[in-house]
Amino acid sequence: MPSYEQLRELLDPARTVLLTVECQQGVVGPDSALPELAREARSSGALSNVARLVAAAHEGGVQVIHAIAERRPDGRGASRNARLFRAAERLAVRQLAGSTAVRVAPPIEVTEEDLVVRRLHGLSPLHGTGVDALLRNLGCRTLVVTGVSANVAIPNAVFDAVNLGYEVVVPADAVAGVPAEYTPAMIRHTLALVATVATTDEVLGCLTRPRRRG
């Protein structure tokens, strides 16, 4: 774990953006297309911790971006080049644009200042979504990555952000995947090599300080 001073320097509120990944009702909500993942996100406390981080970001003036995965009802533009995509087409709950499934899930609150970025293809919340341009326009130096899943989208987001030159912070208890034991192993043996791993409380301690002016 980083020292408080190291984390505090990384998480300058004026240069930090908080990213929530696929924290949508059709993924982590009660009627999820992926009930095992939804149960883990809730029972582990990860979803509640994401909500705590979002609330602190709102209070501290830190920009929040919600990355949503969705598809058109006709499937146009959707990826089909992996087993994961083909399986998603057969699920009872589909992440259709405009449906309840692609709304950000409670207890996370969305404000008018938040940016909601929706993608119709691929695995990454960053690549091909316009998020990189948004981050640069916002003056972002550090990206805090939260949400699901530790199996695919979270590592994809972290690697993409690092490759694009951002510092990345991962609150380990604000990320979930399946099975439960996979998430800490993946964070320890993979993400910790390229990102700063912390806890939600440690990140909160940095995000809630007074904003720098000037």
CSV table of C-alpha atoms in Angstrom, one decimal:
chain,number,residue,atom,x,y,z
A,1,MET,CA,0.0,0.0,0.0
A,2,PRO,CA,1.2,3.5,-0.7
A,3,SER,CA,2.0,6.0,2.1
A,4,TYR,CA,-0.6,8.6,2.8
A,5,GLU,CA,1.6,11.3,1.4
A,6,GLN,CA,2.2,9.4,-1.8
A,7,LEU,CA,-1.5,8.8,-2.3
A,8,ARG,CA,-2.4,12.3,-1.4
A,9,GLU,CA,0.0,13.6,-4.1
A,10,LEU,CA,-1.5,11.3,-6.7
A,11,LEU,CA,-5.1,12.2,-5.7
A,12,ASP,CA,-5.0,16.0,-6.2
A,13,PRO,CA,-8.7,16.7,-6.5
A,14,ALA,CA,-8.1,19.2,-9.3
A,15,ARG,CA,-6.4,16.6,-11.4
A,16,THR,CA,-8.3,13.4,-10.5
A,17,VAL,CA,-11.2,11.8,-12.2
A,18,LEU,CA,-13.3,9.0,-10.7
A,19,LEU,CA,-14.4,6.3,-13.1
A,20,THR,CA,-17.2,3.8,-12.4
A,21,VAL,CA,-17.2,0.9,-14.7
A,22,GLU,CA,-20.5,-0.9,-15.7
A,23,CYS,CA,-22.2,-0.1,-12.4
A,24,GLN,CA,-25.5,-0.3,-14.2
A,25,GLN,CA,-28.7,-2.0,-13.2
A,26,GLY,CA,-28.5,-4.7,-15.8
A,27,VAL,CA,-25.1,-5.8,-14.4
A,28,VAL,CA,-25.1,-5.1,-10.7
A,29,GLY,CA,-28.8,-4.5,-10.0
A,30,PRO,CA,-31.4,-6.9,-8.5
A,31,ASP,CA,-32.4,-8.0,-12.0
A,32,SER,CA,-28.9,-8.4,-13.4
A,33,ALA,CA,-28.1,-10.4,-16.5
A,34,LEU,CA,-25.2,-11.7,-14.4
A,35,PRO,CA,-26.7,-12.6,-11.0
A,36,GLU,CA,-23.5,-14.1,-9.6
A,37,LEU,CA,-21.5,-10.9,-10.4
A,38,ALA,CA,-24.3,-8.8,-9.0
A,39,ARG,CA,-24.4,-10.7,-5.7
A,40,GLU,CA,-20.7,-10.5,-5.3
A,41,ALA,CA,-20.6,-6.7,-6.1
A,42,ARG,CA,-23.3,-6.2,-3.4
A,43,SER,CA,-22.3,-8.8,-0.7
A,44,SER,CA,-18.6,-7.8,-0.8
A,45,GLY,CA,-19.5,-4.2,-0.2
A,46,ALA,CA,-17.8,-3.1,-3.5
A,47,LEU,CA,-20.9,-1.4,-4.9
A,48,SER,CA,-21.5,0.5,-1.6
A,49,ASN,CA,-17.9,1.6,-1.6
A,50,VAL,CA,-18.2,2.9,-5.2
A,51,ALA,CA,-21.3,4.9,-4.0
A,52,ARG,CA,-19.2,6.3,-1.1
A,53,LEU,CA,-16.4,7.3,-3.5
A,54,VAL,CA,-18.9,8.9,-5.9
A,55,ALA,CA,-20.5,10.9,-3.0
A,56,ALA,CA,-17.1,12.1,-1.8
A,57,ALA,CA,-16.1,13.1,-5.3
A,58,HIS,CA,-19.3,15.1,-5.7
A,59,GLU,CA,-18.7,16.8,-2.4
A,60,GLY,CA,-15.0,17.5,-3.1
A,61,GLY,CA,-15.5,18.7,-6.7
A,62,VAL,CA,-13.8,15.7,-8.3
A,63,GLN,CA,-15.1,14.9,-11.7
A,64,VAL,CA,-17.0,11.6,-12.0
A,65,ILE,CA,-17.4,9.6,-15.2
A,66,HIS,CA,-19.8,6.6,-15.5
A,67,ALA,CA,-18.8,4.1,-18.2
A,68,ILE,CA,-21.9,2.2,-19.4
A,69,ALA,CA,-22.0,-0.8,-21.7
A,70,GLU,CA,-25.1,-1.1,-23.9
A,71,ARG,CA,-26.3,-2.3,-27.3
A,72,ARG,CA,-28.9,-1.3,-29.8
A,73,PRO,CA,-32.0,-3.5,-30.0
A,74,ASP,CA,-31.0,-4.4,-33.6
A,75,GLY,CA,-27.4,-5.1,-32.5
A,76,ARG,CA,-25.9,-2.8,-35.0
A,77,GLY,CA,-22.2,-2.1,-34.3
A,78,ALA,CA,-22.0,-4.6,-31.5
A,79,SER,CA,-18.9,-6.8,-31.2
A,80,ARG,CA,-19.3,-10.5,-32.0
A,81,ASN,CA,-15.7,-11.6,-32.1
A,82,ALA,CA,-15.5,-13.2,-28.7
A,83,ARG,CA,-17.4,-15.9,-26.8
A,84,LEU,CA,-18.4,-13.3,-24.2
A,85,PHE,CA,-20.2,-11.1,-26.7
A,86,ARG,CA,-22.0,-14.1,-28.3
A,87,ALA,CA,-23.1,-15.3,-24.8
A,88,ALA,CA,-24.4,-11.8,-23.9
A,89,GLU,CA,-26.8,-11.9,-26.9
A,90,ARG,CA,-28.5,-15.0,-25.4
A,91,LEU,CA,-29.0,-13.6,-21.8
A,92,ALA,CA,-32.5,-12.9,-20.6
A,93,VAL,CA,-31.6,-9.4,-19.5
A,94,ARG,CA,-30.0,-7.3,-22.3
A,95,GLN,CA,-28.2,-4.0,-21.9
A,96,LEU,CA,-30.4,-2.2,-24.4
A,97,ALA,CA,-29.9,1.5,-25.0
A,98,GLY,CA,-32.6,3.6,-23.2
A,99,SER,CA,-33.7,0.7,-21.0
A,100,THR,CA,-33.6,0.5,-17.2
A,101,ALA,CA,-30.7,-2.0,-17.5
A,102,VAL,CA,-28.3,0.7,-18.6
A,103,ARG,CA,-29.1,3.2,-15.8
A,104,VAL,CA,-26.5,3.7,-13.1
A,105,ALA,CA,-27.5,1.4,-10.2
A,106,PRO,CA,-28.4,2.5,-6.7
A,107,PRO,CA,-27.0,3.3,-4.2
A,108,ILE,CA,-24.7,5.3,-6.6
A,109,GLU,CA,-26.1,8.8,-7.2
A,110,VAL,CA,-25.6,10.6,-10.5
A,111,THR,CA,-25.5,14.4,-10.6
A,112,GLU,CA,-25.8,16.9,-13.5
A,113,GLU,CA,-22.0,17.4,-13.3
A,114,ASP,CA,-21.3,13.7,-13.9
A,115,LEU,CA,-20.4,12.5,-17.4
A,116,VAL,CA,-22.0,9.3,-18.6
A,117,VAL,CA,-20.2,7.6,-21.5
A,118,ARG,CA,-21.9,4.8,-23.3
A,119,ARG,CA,-20.2,2.3,-25.6
A,120,LEU,CA,-21.8,-0.1,-28.1
A,121,HIS,CA,-18.8,-2.3,-28.8
A,122,GLY,CA,-15.7,-3.8,-27.3
A,123,LEU,CA,-14.5,-4.5,-23.8
A,124,SER,CA,-12.8,-1.2,-22.8
A,125,PRO,CA,-14.4,1.8,-21.0
A,126,LEU,CA,-11.6,3.9,-22.6
A,127,HIS,CA,-10.5,2.6,-26.0
A,128,GLY,CA,-12.8,3.9,-28.7
A,129,THR,CA,-15.2,5.6,-26.3
A,130,GLY,CA,-13.9,9.2,-26.3
A,131,VAL,CA,-13.1,9.0,-22.6
A,132,ASP,CA,-9.4,9.7,-23.2
A,133,ALA,CA,-10.2,13.0,-24.8
A,134,LEU,CA,-12.6,13.9,-22.0
A,135,LEU,CA,-9.9,13.1,-19.4
A,136,ARG,CA,-7.3,15.3,-21.2
A,137,ASN,CA,-9.8,18.2,-21.6
A,138,LEU,CA,-10.5,17.9,-17.8
A,139,GLY,CA,-6.8,18.1,-17.0
A,140,CYS,CA,-6.8,14.7,-15.5
A,141,ARG,CA,-3.5,13.2,-14.3
A,142,THR,CA,-4.9,10.4,-12.1
A,143,LEU,CA,-7.8,8.1,-12.8
A,144,VAL,CA,-9.5,6.2,-10.0
A,145,VAL,CA,-11.0,3.0,-11.4
A,146,THR,CA,-13.9,1.3,-9.7
A,147,GLY,CA,-16.7,-1.1,-10.5
A,148,VAL,CA,-17.0,-4.4,-12.4
A,149,SER,CA,-15.8,-6.7,-13.4
A,150,ALA,CA,-12.3,-7.7,-12.2
A,151,ASN,CA,-12.4,-10.4,-14.8
A,152,VAL,CA,-12.5,-8.2,-17.9
A,153,ALA,CA,-13.5,-4.5,-17.9
A,154,ILE,CA,-11.5,-3.4,-14.9
A,155,PRO,CA,-8.1,-4.7,-16.0
A,156,ASN,CA,-8.9,-3.5,-19.5
A,157,ALA,CA,-9.6,0.0,-18.2
A,158,VAL,CA,-6.4,0.0,-16.0
A,159,PHE,CA,-4.1,-1.1,-18.8
A,160,ASP,CA,-5.6,1.3,-21.3
A,161,ALA,CA,-5.2,4.2,-18.9
A,162,VAL,CA,-1.6,3.3,-18.1
A,163,ASN,CA,-0.8,3.0,-21.8
A,164,LEU,CA,-2.3,6.4,-22.4
A,165,GLY,CA,0.0,8.0,-19.7
A,166,TYR,CA,-2.4,8.4,-16.7
A,167,GLU,CA,-1.6,7.4,-13.2
A,168,VAL,CA,-4.1,4.9,-12.0
A,169,VAL,CA,-5.4,4.2,-8.5
A,170,VAL,CA,-7.5,1.1,-7.8
A,171,PRO,CA,-9.5,1.0,-4.5
A,172,ALA,CA,-9.3,-2.8,-4.1
A,173,ASP,CA,-12.5,-3.0,-2.1
A,174,ALA,CA,-14.5,-1.0,-4.7
A,175,VAL,CA,-13.9,-3.6,-7.4
A,176,ALA,CA,-15.7,-6.9,-7.8
A,177,GLY,CA,-15.5,-10.0,-10.0
A,178,VAL,CA,-16.2,-13.7,-9.9
A,179,PRO,CA,-15.4,-16.0,-8.3
A,180,ALA,CA,-14.8,-13.9,-5.1
A,181,GLU,CA,-11.3,-15.1,-4.6
A,182,TYR,CA,-10.2,-14.2,-8.1
A,183,THR,CA,-10.5,-10.4,-7.5
A,184,PRO,CA,-7.8,-10.0,-4.8
A,185,ALA,CA,-5.5,-12.4,-6.7
A,186,MET,CA,-5.9,-10.4,-9.9
A,187,ILE,CA,-5.3,-7.1,-8.1
A,188,ARG,CA,-2.2,-8.4,-6.2
A,189,HIS,CA,-0.5,-10.2,-9.1
A,190,THR,CA,-1.6,-8.0,-12.0
A,191,LEU,CA,-3.0,-4.6,-11.3
A,192,ALA,CA,-0.6,-3.9,-8.5
A,193,LEU,CA,2.3,-4.0,-11.1
A,194,VAL,CA,0.9,-1.1,-13.0
A,195,ALA,CA,-1.4,0.8,-10.7
A,196,THR,CA,-1.5,2.1,-7.1
A,197,VAL,CA,-3.7,-0.1,-5.0
A,198,ALA,CA,-5.4,1.4,-2.0
A,199,THR,CA,-8.6,1.0,0.1
A,200,THR,CA,-11.8,3.0,-0.3
A,201,ASP,CA,-11.1,4.7,3.1
A,202,GLU,CA,-7.6,5.7,2.1
A,203,VAL,CA,-8.9,7.3,-1.2
A,204,LEU,CA,-11.7,9.0,0.7
A,205,GLY,CA,-9.2,10.6,3.0
A,206,CYS,CA,-7.6,12.3,0.0
A,207,LEU,CA,-10.7,13.2,-1.9
A,208,THR,CA,-12.4,14.9,1.0
A,209,ARG,CA,-9.7,17.5,1.7
A,210,PRO,CA,-10.2,21.1,0.6
A,211,ARG,CA,-9.8,21.8,-3.1
A,212,ARG,CA,-6.7,23.6,-4.3
A,213,ARG,CA,-7.5,27.0,-5.8
A,214,GLY,CA,-5.7,29.0,-8.4
